PDB file of C-alpha atoms in Angstrom:
ATOM      1  CA  MET A1386      -2.264-217.929-129.360  1.00 54.00           C
ATOM      2  CA  SER A1387       0.785-218.719-131.516  1.00 67.00           C
ATOM      3  CA  ALA A1388       4.069-219.700-129.873  1.00 84.00           C
ATOM      4  CA  ALA A1389       6.393-216.881-128.810  1.00 93.00           C
ATOM      5  CA  ILE A1390       9.341-215.987-131.038  1.00 96.00           C
ATOM      6  CA  ARG A1391      12.453-217.479-129.403  1.00 97.00           C
ATOM      7  CA  LEU A1392      15.412-215.087-129.263  1.00 97.00           C
ATOM      8  CA  LEU A1393      19.164-215.410-128.798  1.00 97.00           C
ATOM      9  CA  LEU A1394      20.999-212.242-127.730  1.00 97.00           C
ATOM     10  CA  ALA A1395      24.742-211.848-128.310  1.00 97.00           C
ATOM     11  CA  ASP A1396      26.580-208.747-127.073  1.00 95.00           C
ATOM     12  CA  ASP A1397      29.877-208.520-125.213  1.00 94.00           C
ATOM     13  CA  GLN A1398      28.594-205.694-122.991  1.00 93.00           C
ATOM     14  CA  ALA A1399      26.611-207.277-120.159  1.00 93.00           C
ATOM     15  CA  LEU A1400      24.658-204.100-119.401  1.00 92.00           C
ATOM     16  CA  VAL A1401      23.540-203.699-123.008  1.00 90.00           C
ATOM     17  CA  ARG A1402      22.687-207.386-123.251  1.00 93.00           C
ATOM     18  CA  GLY A1403      20.665-207.211-120.050  1.00 93.00           C
ATOM     19  CA  ALA A1404      18.820-204.078-121.161  1.00 92.00           C
ATOM     20  CA  LEU A1405      17.900-205.622-124.516  1.00 92.00           C
ATOM     21  CA  SER A1406      16.718-208.770-122.779  1.00 94.00           C
ATOM     22  CA  ALA A1407      14.584-206.818-120.321  1.00 93.00           C
ATOM     23  CA  LEU A1408      13.008-204.630-123.021  1.00 92.00           C
ATOM     24  CA  LEU A1409      12.266-207.445-125.446  1.00 94.00           C
ATOM     25  CA  GLY A1410      11.099-209.707-122.625  1.00 91.00           C
ATOM     26  CA  LEU A1411       8.256-207.268-121.938  1.00 93.00           C
ATOM     27  CA  GLU A1412       6.717-208.167-125.284  1.00 94.00           C
ATOM     28  CA  PRO A1413       4.203-211.009-124.858  1.00 94.00           C
ATOM     29  CA  ASP A1414       5.155-212.661-128.145  1.00 95.00           C
ATOM     30  CA  LEU A1415       8.938-212.565-127.632  1.00 96.00           C
ATOM     31  CA  ASP A1416      10.914-215.002-125.456  1.00 96.00           C
ATOM     32  CA  VAL A1417      14.656-214.535-124.796  1.00 96.00           C
ATOM     33  CA  VAL A1418      15.941-218.111-124.502  1.00 96.00           C
ATOM     34  CA  ALA A1419      19.691-217.374-124.304  1.00 97.00           C
ATOM     35  CA  GLU A1420      22.174-214.546-123.764  1.00 97.00           C
ATOM     36  CA  VAL A1421      25.874-214.802-124.650  1.00 97.00           C
ATOM     37  CA  GLY A1422      28.871-212.473-124.786  1.00 96.00           C
ATOM     38  CA  THR A1423      30.840-213.755-127.776  1.00 96.00           C
ATOM     39  CA  GLY A1424      30.224-214.605-131.398  1.00 95.00           C
ATOM     40  CA  THR A1425      31.673-218.079-130.863  1.00 96.00           C
ATOM     41  CA  ASP A1426      29.168-218.795-128.083  1.00 96.00           C
ATOM     42  CA  ALA A1427      26.362-217.439-130.252  1.00 97.00           C
ATOM     43  CA  VAL A1428      27.127-220.025-132.933  1.00 96.00           C
ATOM     44  CA  THR A1429      27.264-222.853-130.376  1.00 96.00           C
ATOM     45  CA  VAL A1430      23.976-221.849-128.737  1.00 96.00           C
ATOM     46  CA  ALA A1431      22.254-221.326-132.084  1.00 97.00           C
ATOM     47  CA  ARG A1432      23.291-224.831-133.134  1.00 96.00           C
ATOM     48  CA  ASP A1433      22.025-226.318-129.851  1.00 96.00           C
ATOM     49  CA  LEU A1434      18.789-224.362-129.320  1.00 96.00           C
ATOM     50  CA  THR A1435      17.785-223.334-132.867  1.00 96.00           C
ATOM     51  CA  PRO A1436      16.278-219.966-131.823  1.00 97.00           C
ATOM     52  CA  ASP A1437      13.927-218.249-134.257  1.00 97.00           C
ATOM     53  CA  VAL A1438      15.936-215.017-134.330  1.00 98.00           C
ATOM     54  CA  ALA A1439      19.498-214.234-133.222  1.00 98.00           C
ATOM     55  CA  LEU A1440      20.262-210.600-132.364  1.00 97.00           C
ATOM     56  CA  LEU A1441      24.001-210.040-132.778  1.00 96.00           C
ATOM     57  CA  ASP A1442      26.306-207.133-132.011  1.00 94.00           C
ATOM     58  CA  VAL A1443      29.050-206.569-134.598  1.00 91.00           C
ATOM     59  CA  GLU A1444      32.118-206.065-132.408  1.00 89.00           C
ATOM     60  CA  MET A1445      32.560-209.041-130.075  1.00 91.00           C
ATOM     61  CA  PRO A1446      35.529-211.144-128.898  1.00 85.00           C
ATOM     62  CA  GLY A1447      36.402-214.189-130.969  1.00 83.00           C
ATOM     63  CA  LEU A1448      34.082-214.248-133.945  1.00 90.00           C
ATOM     64  CA  ASP A1449      32.620-210.832-134.674  1.00 92.00           C
ATOM     65  CA  GLY A1450      28.890-210.566-135.276  1.00 94.00           C
ATOM     66  CA  ILE A1451      29.177-210.693-139.059  1.00 93.00           C
ATOM     67  CA  ALA A1452      31.347-213.819-139.064  1.00 94.00           C
ATOM     68  CA  ALA A1453      29.039-215.354-136.438  1.00 97.00           C
ATOM     69  CA  CYS A1454      26.060-214.547-138.646  1.00 97.00           C
ATOM     70  CA  ALA A1455      27.508-216.558-141.522  1.00 96.00           C
ATOM     71  CA  GLU A1456      28.256-219.519-139.250  1.00 97.00           C
ATOM     72  CA  ILE A1457      24.808-219.424-137.622  1.00 97.00           C
ATOM     73  CA  ARG A1458      23.100-219.382-141.009  1.00 96.00           C
ATOM     74  CA  ALA A1459      25.151-222.457-141.974  1.00 95.00           C
ATOM     75  CA  ALA A1460      24.710-224.313-138.679  1.00 93.00           C
ATOM     76  CA  SER A1461      21.068-223.394-138.038  1.00 94.00           C
ATOM     77  CA  PRO A1462      19.361-222.339-141.306  1.00 94.00           C
ATOM     78  CA  ALA A1463      16.012-221.883-139.548  1.00 94.00           C
ATOM     79  CA  THR A1464      17.507-219.124-137.375  1.00 97.00           C
ATOM     80  CA  ARG A1465      17.241-215.648-138.858  1.00 97.00           C
ATOM     81  CA  VAL A1466      19.804-213.014-137.878  1.00 97.00           C
ATOM     82  CA  LEU A1467      19.221-209.383-136.928  1.00 97.00           C
ATOM     83  CA  ILE A1468      22.357-207.277-136.438  1.00 94.00           C
ATOM     84  CA  VAL A1469      21.881-204.718-133.645  1.00 92.00           C
ATOM     85  CA  THR A1470      24.938-202.505-133.341  1.00 85.00           C
ATOM     86  CA  THR A1471      26.295-199.204-132.070  1.00 82.00           C
ATOM     87  CA  PHE A1472      28.340-198.842-135.235  1.00 72.00           C
ATOM     88  CA  GLY A1473      26.129-197.835-138.143  1.00 69.00           C
ATOM     89  CA  ARG A1474      28.778-198.146-140.835  1.00 73.00           C
ATOM     90  CA  PRO A1475      27.795-198.711-144.463  1.00 69.00           C
ATOM     91  CA  GLY A1476      30.478-201.359-144.954  1.00 77.00           C
ATOM     92  CA  TYR A1477      29.140-203.333-141.998  1.00 82.00           C
ATOM     93  CA  LEU A1478      25.674-203.325-143.555  1.00 82.00           C
ATOM     94  CA  ARG A1479      26.917-204.695-146.867  1.00 81.00           C
ATOM     95  CA  ARG A1480      29.023-207.375-145.202  1.00 85.00           C
ATOM     96  CA  ALA A1481      26.191-208.385-142.860  1.00 89.00           C
ATOM     97  CA  LEU A1482      23.727-208.823-145.709  1.00 87.00           C
ATOM     98  CA  GLN A1483      26.307-210.808-147.668  1.00 88.00           C
ATOM     99  CA  ALA A1484      26.749-213.041-144.590  1.00 93.00           C
ATOM    100  CA  GLY A1485      23.041-213.806-144.581  1.00 94.00           C
ATOM    101  CA  ALA A1486      21.622-211.312-142.085  1.00 95.00           C
ATOM    102  CA  SER A1487      17.938-210.499-142.504  1.00 95.00           C
ATOM    103  CA  GLY A1488      18.161-207.142-140.766  1.00 92.00           C
ATOM    104  CA  PHE A1489      20.497-204.426-139.556  1.00 90.00           C
ATOM    105  CA  VAL A1490      19.497-201.759-137.004  1.00 90.00           C
ATOM    106  CA  VAL A1491      21.348-199.482-134.597  1.00 85.00           C
ATOM    107  CA  LYS A1492      21.116-199.826-130.833  1.00 84.00           C
ATOM    108  CA  ASP A1493      19.368-196.496-130.286  1.00 83.00           C
ATOM    109  CA  THR A1494      16.338-197.837-132.164  1.00 86.00           C
ATOM    110  CA  PRO A1495      13.295-197.335-129.854  1.00 88.00           C
ATOM    111  CA  ALA A1496      12.206-200.560-128.112  1.00 88.00           C
ATOM    112  CA  PRO A1497       8.836-200.854-129.937  1.00 91.00           C
ATOM    113  CA  GLN A1498      10.589-200.500-133.311  1.00 91.00           C
ATOM    114  CA  LEU A1499      13.224-203.062-132.336  1.00 93.00           C
ATOM    115  CA  ALA A1500      10.520-205.528-131.298  1.00 95.00           C
ATOM    116  CA  ASP A1501       8.757-204.905-134.596  1.00 94.00           C
ATOM    117  CA  ALA A1502      12.032-205.478-136.464  1.00 94.00           C
ATOM    118  CA  VAL A1503      12.360-208.861-134.722  1.00 96.00           C
ATOM    119  CA  ARG A1504       8.821-209.818-135.772  1.00 96.00           C
ATOM    120  CA  ARG A1505       9.382-208.771-139.368  1.00 94.00           C
ATOM    121  CA  VAL A1506      12.677-210.661-139.607  1.00 95.00           C
ATOM    122  CA  HIS A1507      10.945-213.715-138.159  1.00 96.00           C
ATOM    123  CA  GLN A1508       8.301-213.404-140.887  1.00 94.00           C
ATOM    124  CA  GLY A1509      11.034-213.597-143.528  1.00 92.00           C
ATOM    125  CA  LEU A1510      11.171-209.886-144.295  1.00 93.00           C
ATOM    126  CA  ARG A1511      14.319-207.763-144.547  1.00 91.00           C
ATOM    127  CA  VAL A1512      14.694-204.873-142.111  1.00 91.00           C
ATOM    128  CA  VAL A1513      17.410-202.244-142.626  1.00 86.00           C
ATOM    129  CA  ASP A1514      17.889-198.897-140.903  1.00 80.00           C
ATOM    130  CA  PRO A1515      16.818-196.423-143.646  1.00 74.00           C
ATOM    131  CA  THR A1516      19.580-193.883-143.008  1.00 68.00           C
ATOM    132  CA  LEU A1517      22.210-196.588-143.105  1.00 66.00           C
ATOM    133  CA  ALA A1518      20.760-198.016-146.318  1.00 61.00           C
ATOM    134  CA  THR A1519      21.068-194.603-147.964  1.00 57.00           C
ATOM    135  CA  ASP A1520      24.631-194.141-146.698  1.00 58.00           C
ATOM    136  CA  SER A1521      25.538-197.576-148.014  1.00 57.00           C
ATOM    137  CA  LEU A1522      24.303-196.709-151.495  1.00 54.00           C
ATOM    138  CA  VAL A1523      26.239-193.440-151.454  1.00 51.00           C
ATOM    139  CA  SER A1524      29.497-194.906-150.155  1.00 56.00           C
ATOM    140  CA  GLY A1525      29.552-197.870-152.503  1.00 60.00           C
ATOM    141  CA  GLU A1526      31.381-201.145-152.036  1.00 72.00           C
ATOM    142  CA  SER A1527      34.776-201.494-150.409  1.00 79.00           C
ATOM    143  CA  PRO A1528      37.532-200.742-152.938  1.00 84.00           C
ATOM    144  CA  LEU A1529      39.901-203.104-151.129  1.00 87.00           C
ATOM    145  CA  THR A1530      40.704-206.610-152.302  1.00 88.00           C
ATOM    146  CA  ALA A1531      40.393-209.481-149.817  1.00 87.00           C
ATOM    147  CA  ARG A1532      44.172-209.580-149.340  1.00 91.00           C
ATOM    148  CA  GLU A1533      44.434-205.788-148.884  1.00 92.00           C
ATOM    149  CA  THR A1534      41.711-206.086-146.251  1.00 91.00           C
ATOM    150  CA  ASP A1535      43.670-208.833-144.464  1.00 91.00           C
ATOM    151  CA  VAL A1536      46.824-206.733-144.494  1.00 94.00           C
ATOM    152  CA  LEU A1537      45.088-203.651-143.079  1.00 92.00           C
ATOM    153  CA  ARG A1538      43.513-205.760-140.342  1.00 90.00           C
ATOM    154  CA  ALA A1539      46.976-207.040-139.461  1.00 93.00           C
ATOM    155  CA  ALA A1540      48.239-203.432-139.393  1.00 93.00           C
ATOM    156  CA  ARG A1541      45.673-202.358-136.790  1.00 91.00           C
ATOM    157  CA  ASP A1542      47.965-203.049-133.841  1.00 91.00           C
ATOM    158  CA  GLY A1543      50.967-201.261-135.365  1.00 90.00           C
ATOM    159  CA  SER A1544      52.893-204.467-136.097  1.00 91.00           C
ATOM    160  CA  SER A1545      56.021-204.291-138.218  1.00 93.00           C
ATOM    161  CA  VAL A1546      55.935-205.440-141.828  1.00 93.00           C
ATOM    162  CA  ALA A1547      58.009-208.487-140.833  1.00 94.00           C
ATOM    163  CA  THR A1548      55.524-209.457-138.124  1.00 94.00           C
ATOM    164  CA  MET A1549      52.567-208.959-140.449  1.00 93.00           C
ATOM    165  CA  ALA A1550      54.252-211.019-143.158  1.00 93.00           C
ATOM    166  CA  ALA A1551      54.863-213.903-140.744  1.00 93.00           C
ATOM    167  CA  ARG A1552      51.285-213.733-139.456  1.00 91.00           C
ATOM    168  CA  LEU A1553      49.786-213.749-142.951  1.00 93.00           C
ATOM    169  CA  PHE A1554      52.296-216.201-144.473  1.00 93.00           C
ATOM    170  CA  LEU A1555      53.318-213.638-147.089  1.00 91.00           C
ATOM    171  CA  SER A1556      56.651-212.144-148.106  1.00 92.00           C
ATOM    172  CA  GLU A1557      57.528-208.719-146.711  1.00 92.00           C
ATOM    173  CA  GLY A1558      57.544-207.311-150.240  1.00 91.00           C
ATOM    174  CA  THR A1559      54.010-208.578-150.862  1.00 93.00           C
ATOM    175  CA  VAL A1560      52.806-207.030-147.605  1.00 93.00           C
ATOM    176  CA  ARG A1561      54.386-203.690-148.565  1.00 92.00           C
ATOM    177  CA  ASN A1562      52.703-203.848-151.982  1.00 91.00           C
ATOM    178  CA  HIS A1563      49.280-204.526-150.472  1.00 92.00           C
ATOM    179  CA  LEU A1564      49.774-201.762-147.905  1.00 91.00           C
ATOM    180  CA  SER A1565      50.727-199.320-150.633  1.00 90.00           C
ATOM    181  CA  ALA A1566      47.676-200.247-152.698  1.00 89.00           C
ATOM    182  CA  ALA A1567      45.368-199.927-149.678  1.00 89.00           C
ATOM    183  CA  ILE A1568      46.826-196.531-148.768  1.00 89.00           C
ATOM    184  CA  GLY A1569      46.205-195.332-152.312  1.00 85.00           C
ATOM    185  CA  LYS A1570      42.648-196.664-152.475  1.00 83.00           C
ATOM    186  CA  THR A1571      41.662-195.091-149.147  1.00 83.00           C
ATOM    187  CA  GLY A1572      43.272-191.752-150.007  1.00 82.00           C
ATOM    188  CA  ALA A1573      45.328-191.965-146.829  1.00 83.00           C
ATOM    189  CA  GLY A1574      48.796-190.603-146.170  1.00 83.00           C
ATOM    190  CA  ASN A1575      50.113-193.684-144.371  1.00 88.00           C
ATOM    191  CA  ARG A1576      49.016-197.112-143.214  1.00 91.00           C
ATOM    192  CA  ALA A1577      47.672-195.889-139.849  1.00 90.00           C
ATOM    193  CA  GLU A1578      45.389-193.447-141.660  1.00 88.00           C
ATOM    194  CA  ALA A1579      44.377-196.181-144.109  1.00 90.00           C
ATOM    195  CA  VAL A1580      43.302-198.383-141.190  1.00 90.00           C
ATOM    196  CA  LEU A1581      41.256-195.519-139.726  1.00 88.00           C
ATOM    197  CA  VAL A1582      39.535-194.801-143.053  1.00 86.00           C
ATOM    198  CA  ALA A1583      38.779-198.452-143.717  1.00 87.00           C
ATOM    199  CA  ASP A1584      37.556-199.004-140.153  1.00 83.00           C
ATOM    200  CA  GLY A1585      35.368-195.897-140.313  1.00 77.00           C
ATOM    201  CA  ASN A1586      33.658-197.225-143.427  1.00 78.00           C
ATOM    202  CA  GLY A1587      33.179-200.685-141.992  1.00 76.00           C
ATOM    203  CA  TRP A1588      35.411-202.307-144.620  1.00 84.00           C
ATOM    204  CA  LEU A1589      37.425-204.231-142.037  1.00 83.00           C
TER     205      LEU A1589
END
């Protein structure tokens, strides 16, 4: 019998992480070798243990799952990444694939299908939730530039323009210009709405 596929699970919700581990652990050819709660820890463990497949949530403390994916692919090229998330947003899918993920599925995927997705990713195949793939094609790429994206991320907590400018090492006028452009591109009425639109599409 061939060796079991070694898995790393990363999710900041302990209950979800435990449930995934229990379900996947029932499969005779899958072996959960590590469970972590942050993207930063996922990168460290991937570098140390070189698991066959890393299952990453998107929204985690420290590095998010997409940033962690890119770092894992750089630190442990033999490790393939499967994003397993609650948030099926088209923008997340595009960013995950650009970061080197081999698959992207939502957490309500039935256990047998999730296990099959792990096997297919391990085989070098790409696995993407079909509904999300269709939505991604329809929604298109993010219209925001990299700097407009940075500015909207900084605006998430309601910071003043002065605070955002200091945080991003930009002038206040530049921040206002980027905010204005982002508001226009998202069709929003103000920066708070622009953040909501961009977040909802997975562009941030």
